[in-house]
Amino acid sequence: MSVCEAILSYLQRSIQMVVSEYVTDNQPVDDKCQAVMLVADALVRVFNTGRKDELILNTSFWDIFVEIQHKLPLVLRKEMEWIEQDNDEDLEKGIAFIRFSLSRKVLKQSCSVLMDDKLVEEYYQTDSILRHESHKTIFLEQLNSLELIPFNISVNEEEEPVMNVAPATSPVKSKRRKTKRIAIIEDIKPKKLKLLLDDD
């Protein structure tokens, strides 16, 4: 099994765990579901594996999405400005990007934009998940599965604003805004997702 195949398998198992959680509870999947973190981790690995910049360029996958943000869904472009302000490290920004994209069901659309853009050839090797034809097909099918699941997850892990206490007076809020919780309210029946569990 290649590295890319192993990552796709890891992503599939993580998705199945999320589906199982949803089928069991019949409620939108929230941050209490550990599999959400596994899905985000697997997606980070998808975006990081096979990049040409691993040795010669100092560019994160967040930087790559920033370069094509003018082609991304409007709701995501607006949020990316906040993500940039709210997070210091590129990895944090990338994970916030993934979580928001999952919540608003625009992850597949965003990835499709990247895979159709010439930029993918500039930054990714031909055998990467985002360029290899069979890997791309499997990945997009997995993203389809994720879009069937209603999520209720925060963009970042922090739920309250960071508070800085001024030396002489009252507490002052920092520029970091309160992390919003994004609820996706849809009438999706869990039985529609049971087929995904049968693939294991």
mmCIF file of C-alpha atoms in Angstrom:
data_model
loop_
_atom_site.group_PDB
_atom_site.id
_atom_site.type_symbol
_atom_site.label_atom_id
_atom_site.label_comp_id
_atom_site.label_asym_id
_atom_site.label_seq_id
_atom_site.Cartn_x
_atom_site.Cartn_y
_atom_site.Cartn_z
ATOM 1 C CA MET A 1 0.000 0.000 0.000
ATOM 2 C CA SER A 2 1.372 3.408 -0.988
ATOM 3 C CA VAL A 3 1.453 6.429 1.311
ATOM 4 C CA CYS A 4 -1.444 8.028 -0.580
ATOM 5 C CA GLU A 5 -3.509 4.837 -0.388
ATOM 6 C CA ALA A 6 -2.830 4.606 3.344
ATOM 7 C CA ILE A 7 -3.978 8.210 3.873
ATOM 8 C CA LEU A 8 -7.161 7.645 1.862
ATOM 9 C CA SER A 9 -7.845 4.498 3.883
ATOM 10 C CA TYR A 10 -7.308 6.466 7.101
ATOM 11 C CA LEU A 11 -9.700 9.164 5.886
ATOM 12 C CA GLN A 12 -12.311 6.553 4.960
ATOM 13 C CA ARG A 13 -12.155 4.917 8.394
ATOM 14 C CA SER A 14 -12.446 8.335 10.054
ATOM 15 C CA ILE A 15 -15.478 9.190 7.945
ATOM 16 C CA GLN A 16 -17.089 5.882 8.843
ATOM 17 C CA MET A 17 -16.607 6.697 12.519
ATOM 18 C CA VAL A 18 -18.335 10.053 12.024
ATOM 19 C CA VAL A 19 -21.177 8.359 10.130
ATOM 20 C CA SER A 20 -21.556 5.801 12.889
ATOM 21 C CA GLU A 21 -21.808 8.612 15.446
ATOM 22 C CA TYR A 22 -24.498 10.348 13.415
ATOM 23 C CA VAL A 23 -26.486 7.179 12.735
ATOM 24 C CA THR A 24 -26.411 6.318 16.442
ATOM 25 C CA ASP A 25 -27.371 9.738 17.826
ATOM 26 C CA ASN A 26 -29.443 11.128 14.940
ATOM 27 C CA GLN A 27 -28.023 14.557 15.814
ATOM 28 C CA PRO A 28 -25.572 16.868 14.027
ATOM 29 C CA VAL A 29 -22.017 15.784 14.727
ATOM 30 C CA ASP A 30 -20.258 18.156 17.107
ATOM 31 C CA ASP A 31 -16.844 18.582 18.714
ATOM 32 C CA LYS A 32 -17.528 15.824 21.233
ATOM 33 C CA CYS A 33 -17.068 13.325 18.422
ATOM 34 C CA GLN A 34 -13.364 12.431 18.402
ATOM 35 C CA ALA A 35 -13.658 11.265 14.807
ATOM 36 C CA VAL A 36 -14.074 14.903 13.714
ATOM 37 C CA MET A 37 -10.467 15.502 14.778
ATOM 38 C CA LEU A 38 -9.388 12.352 12.916
ATOM 39 C CA VAL A 39 -11.124 13.540 9.737
ATOM 40 C CA ALA A 40 -9.415 16.933 10.014
ATOM 41 C CA ASP A 41 -6.064 15.230 10.600
ATOM 42 C CA ALA A 42 -6.561 12.959 7.595
ATOM 43 C CA LEU A 43 -7.458 15.944 5.405
ATOM 44 C CA VAL A 44 -4.322 17.786 6.542
ATOM 45 C CA ARG A 45 -2.338 14.733 5.442
ATOM 46 C CA VAL A 46 -4.101 14.750 2.065
ATOM 47 C CA PHE A 47 -3.136 18.374 1.484
ATOM 48 C CA ASN A 48 0.415 17.967 2.774
ATOM 49 C CA THR A 49 1.386 14.733 1.035
ATOM 50 C CA GLY A 50 3.041 14.944 -2.351
ATOM 51 C CA ARG A 51 3.723 18.666 -2.232
ATOM 52 C CA LYS A 52 6.731 19.817 -4.211
ATOM 53 C CA ASP A 53 7.527 22.416 -1.577
ATOM 54 C CA GLU A 54 8.405 19.874 1.106
ATOM 55 C CA LEU A 55 12.091 20.377 0.378
ATOM 56 C CA ILE A 56 12.463 23.489 -1.756
ATOM 57 C CA LEU A 57 9.635 25.916 -0.918
ATOM 58 C CA ASN A 58 8.389 27.399 2.321
ATOM 59 C CA THR A 59 4.689 27.179 1.475
ATOM 60 C CA SER A 60 1.858 25.585 3.452
ATOM 61 C CA PHE A 61 -1.381 24.208 2.011
ATOM 62 C CA TRP A 62 -3.086 27.198 3.645
ATOM 63 C CA ASP A 63 -0.939 29.467 1.449
ATOM 64 C CA ILE A 64 -2.044 27.517 -1.612
ATOM 65 C CA PHE A 65 -5.740 27.978 -0.820
ATOM 66 C CA VAL A 66 -5.109 31.681 -0.154
ATOM 67 C CA GLU A 67 -3.719 31.993 -3.682
ATOM 68 C CA ILE A 68 -6.961 30.678 -5.182
ATOM 69 C CA GLN A 69 -9.351 32.236 -2.664
ATOM 70 C CA HIS A 70 -10.855 34.492 -5.351
ATOM 71 C CA LYS A 71 -12.238 31.289 -6.933
ATOM 72 C CA LEU A 72 -13.574 29.784 -3.711
ATOM 73 C CA PRO A 73 -17.185 30.039 -2.452
ATOM 74 C CA LEU A 74 -18.022 33.516 -1.173
ATOM 75 C CA VAL A 75 -18.923 32.295 2.317
ATOM 76 C CA LEU A 76 -15.467 30.756 2.596
ATOM 77 C CA ARG A 77 -13.612 33.791 1.240
ATOM 78 C CA LYS A 78 -15.172 35.975 3.924
ATOM 79 C CA GLU A 79 -14.277 33.516 6.666
ATOM 80 C CA MET A 80 -10.668 33.210 5.485
ATOM 81 C CA GLU A 81 -10.073 36.832 6.495
ATOM 82 C CA TRP A 82 -11.070 35.965 10.063
ATOM 83 C CA ILE A 83 -9.085 32.743 10.024
ATOM 84 C CA GLU A 84 -6.005 34.733 9.037
ATOM 85 C CA GLN A 85 -6.503 37.126 11.961
ATOM 86 C CA ASP A 86 -7.469 34.511 14.541
ATOM 87 C CA ASN A 87 -4.578 32.086 14.106
ATOM 88 C CA ASP A 88 -0.817 32.518 14.218
ATOM 89 C CA GLU A 89 0.430 29.298 12.610
ATOM 90 C CA ASP A 90 -0.339 28.142 9.086
ATOM 91 C CA LEU A 91 -1.331 24.695 10.377
ATOM 92 C CA GLU A 92 -3.895 26.285 12.710
ATOM 93 C CA LYS A 93 -5.241 28.320 9.809
ATOM 94 C CA GLY A 94 -5.439 25.213 7.636
ATOM 95 C CA ILE A 95 -7.339 23.232 10.270
ATOM 96 C CA ALA A 96 -9.768 26.132 10.832
ATOM 97 C CA PHE A 97 -10.248 26.257 7.049
ATOM 98 C CA ILE A 98 -11.065 22.538 6.998
ATOM 99 C CA ARG A 99 -13.490 22.767 9.922
ATOM 100 C CA PHE A 100 -15.356 25.711 8.448
ATOM 101 C CA SER A 101 -15.492 24.039 5.018
ATOM 102 C CA LEU A 102 -16.944 20.894 6.587
ATOM 103 C CA SER A 103 -19.575 22.875 8.471
ATOM 104 C CA ARG A 104 -20.672 24.875 5.456
ATOM 105 C CA LYS A 105 -20.397 21.917 3.061
ATOM 106 C CA VAL A 106 -17.995 23.671 0.720
ATOM 107 C CA LEU A 107 -14.965 21.410 1.190
ATOM 108 C CA LYS A 108 -15.563 19.385 -1.962
ATOM 109 C CA GLN A 109 -16.182 22.535 -3.995
ATOM 110 C CA SER A 110 -12.989 24.114 -2.672
ATOM 111 C CA CYS A 111 -10.909 21.004 -3.364
ATOM 112 C CA SER A 112 -12.366 20.726 -6.856
ATOM 113 C CA VAL A 113 -11.333 24.316 -7.533
ATOM 114 C CA LEU A 114 -7.807 23.514 -6.395
ATOM 115 C CA MET A 115 -7.588 20.310 -8.425
ATOM 116 C CA ASP A 116 -8.801 22.095 -11.559
ATOM 117 C CA ASP A 117 -6.401 24.996 -11.105
ATOM 118 C CA LYS A 118 -2.965 25.174 -12.721
ATOM 119 C CA LEU A 119 -1.636 25.875 -9.255
ATOM 120 C CA VAL A 120 -2.028 22.200 -8.333
ATOM 121 C CA GLU A 121 0.566 21.313 -10.976
ATOM 122 C CA GLU A 122 2.927 23.918 -9.602
ATOM 123 C CA TYR A 123 2.753 22.737 -6.000
ATOM 124 C CA TYR A 124 1.936 19.015 -6.144
ATOM 125 C CA GLN A 125 3.698 16.026 -7.648
ATOM 126 C CA THR A 126 1.918 13.897 -10.239
ATOM 127 C CA ASP A 127 1.450 10.981 -7.832
ATOM 128 C CA SER A 128 -0.143 13.112 -5.097
ATOM 129 C CA ILE A 129 -3.753 12.544 -4.087
ATOM 130 C CA LEU A 130 -4.797 15.856 -5.625
ATOM 131 C CA ARG A 131 -3.300 14.999 -9.047
ATOM 132 C CA HIS A 132 -3.321 11.211 -9.422
ATOM 133 C CA GLU A 133 -6.529 10.328 -11.301
ATOM 134 C CA SER A 134 -7.643 7.301 -9.278
ATOM 135 C CA HIS A 135 -6.693 8.948 -5.979
ATOM 136 C CA LYS A 136 -8.617 12.083 -6.961
ATOM 137 C CA THR A 137 -11.720 10.010 -7.763
ATOM 138 C CA ILE A 138 -11.638 8.223 -4.414
ATOM 139 C CA PHE A 139 -10.999 11.482 -2.547
ATOM 140 C CA LEU A 140 -13.934 13.275 -4.173
ATOM 141 C CA GLU A 141 -16.217 10.340 -3.350
ATOM 142 C CA GLN A 142 -15.120 10.617 0.275
ATOM 143 C CA LEU A 143 -15.880 14.335 0.255
ATOM 144 C CA ASN A 144 -19.345 13.499 -1.079
ATOM 145 C CA SER A 145 -19.846 11.286 1.967
ATOM 146 C CA LEU A 146 -18.827 14.104 4.302
ATOM 147 C CA GLU A 147 -21.332 16.468 2.723
ATOM 148 C CA LEU A 148 -24.156 14.110 3.703
ATOM 149 C CA ILE A 149 -23.324 14.609 7.370
ATOM 150 C CA PRO A 150 -24.659 17.645 9.288
ATOM 151 C CA PHE A 151 -21.910 19.143 11.444
ATOM 152 C CA ASN A 152 -22.158 21.470 14.404
ATOM 153 C CA ILE A 153 -18.498 22.200 15.055
ATOM 154 C CA SER A 154 -16.550 25.301 15.988
ATOM 155 C CA VAL A 155 -14.172 26.855 13.505
ATOM 156 C CA ASN A 156 -11.336 26.854 16.043
ATOM 157 C CA GLU A 157 -10.927 24.828 19.187
ATOM 158 C CA GLU A 158 -11.281 27.867 21.491
ATOM 159 C CA GLU A 159 -14.874 28.756 22.325
ATOM 160 C CA GLU A 160 -14.326 31.975 24.278
ATOM 161 C CA PRO A 161 -12.372 35.124 23.366
ATOM 162 C CA VAL A 162 -8.884 35.510 24.723
ATOM 163 C CA MET A 163 -8.924 38.108 27.483
ATOM 164 C CA ASN A 164 -5.936 40.370 28.207
ATOM 165 C CA VAL A 165 -5.923 42.179 31.542
ATOM 166 C CA ALA A 166 -4.729 45.774 31.312
ATOM 167 C CA PRO A 167 -2.159 46.568 34.028
ATOM 168 C CA ALA A 168 -4.093 49.271 35.880
ATOM 169 C CA THR A 169 -7.736 49.026 34.924
ATOM 170 C CA SER A 170 -10.361 46.604 33.726
ATOM 171 C CA PRO A 171 -10.022 43.542 31.476
ATOM 172 C CA VAL A 172 -9.715 44.288 27.792
ATOM 173 C CA LYS A 173 -10.725 41.948 25.035
ATOM 174 C CA SER A 174 -8.057 41.003 22.578
ATOM 175 C CA LYS A 175 -8.578 41.315 18.848
ATOM 176 C CA ARG A 176 -9.353 37.617 18.672
ATOM 177 C CA ARG A 177 -13.068 37.338 18.155
ATOM 178 C CA LYS A 178 -15.216 34.800 19.871
ATOM 179 C CA THR A 179 -15.123 31.581 17.931
ATOM 180 C CA LYS A 180 -18.497 30.986 16.460
ATOM 181 C CA ARG A 181 -20.219 27.644 16.430
ATOM 182 C CA ILE A 182 -21.640 26.880 13.024
ATOM 183 C CA ALA A 183 -24.804 24.830 13.043
ATOM 184 C CA ILE A 184 -25.939 23.176 9.853
ATOM 185 C CA ILE A 185 -29.645 22.462 10.128
ATOM 186 C CA GLU A 186 -30.802 19.983 7.558
ATOM 187 C CA ASP A 187 -33.345 17.186 7.533
ATOM 188 C CA ILE A 188 -30.971 14.370 6.681
ATOM 189 C CA LYS A 189 -32.027 10.927 7.784
ATOM 190 C CA PRO A 190 -29.292 8.679 9.203
ATOM 191 C CA LYS A 191 -30.503 5.693 7.162
ATOM 192 C CA LYS A 192 -29.192 7.456 4.027
ATOM 193 C CA LEU A 193 -25.698 7.079 5.418
ATOM 194 C CA LYS A 194 -25.823 3.444 6.490
ATOM 195 C CA LEU A 195 -24.441 2.327 3.127
ATOM 196 C CA LEU A 196 -21.182 4.047 4.017
ATOM 197 C CA LEU A 197 -20.810 1.813 7.065
ATOM 198 C CA ASP A 198 -21.205 -1.302 4.954
ATOM 199 C CA ASP A 199 -18.038 -0.468 2.998
ATOM 200 C CA ASP A 200 -15.778 -1.306 5.922
#
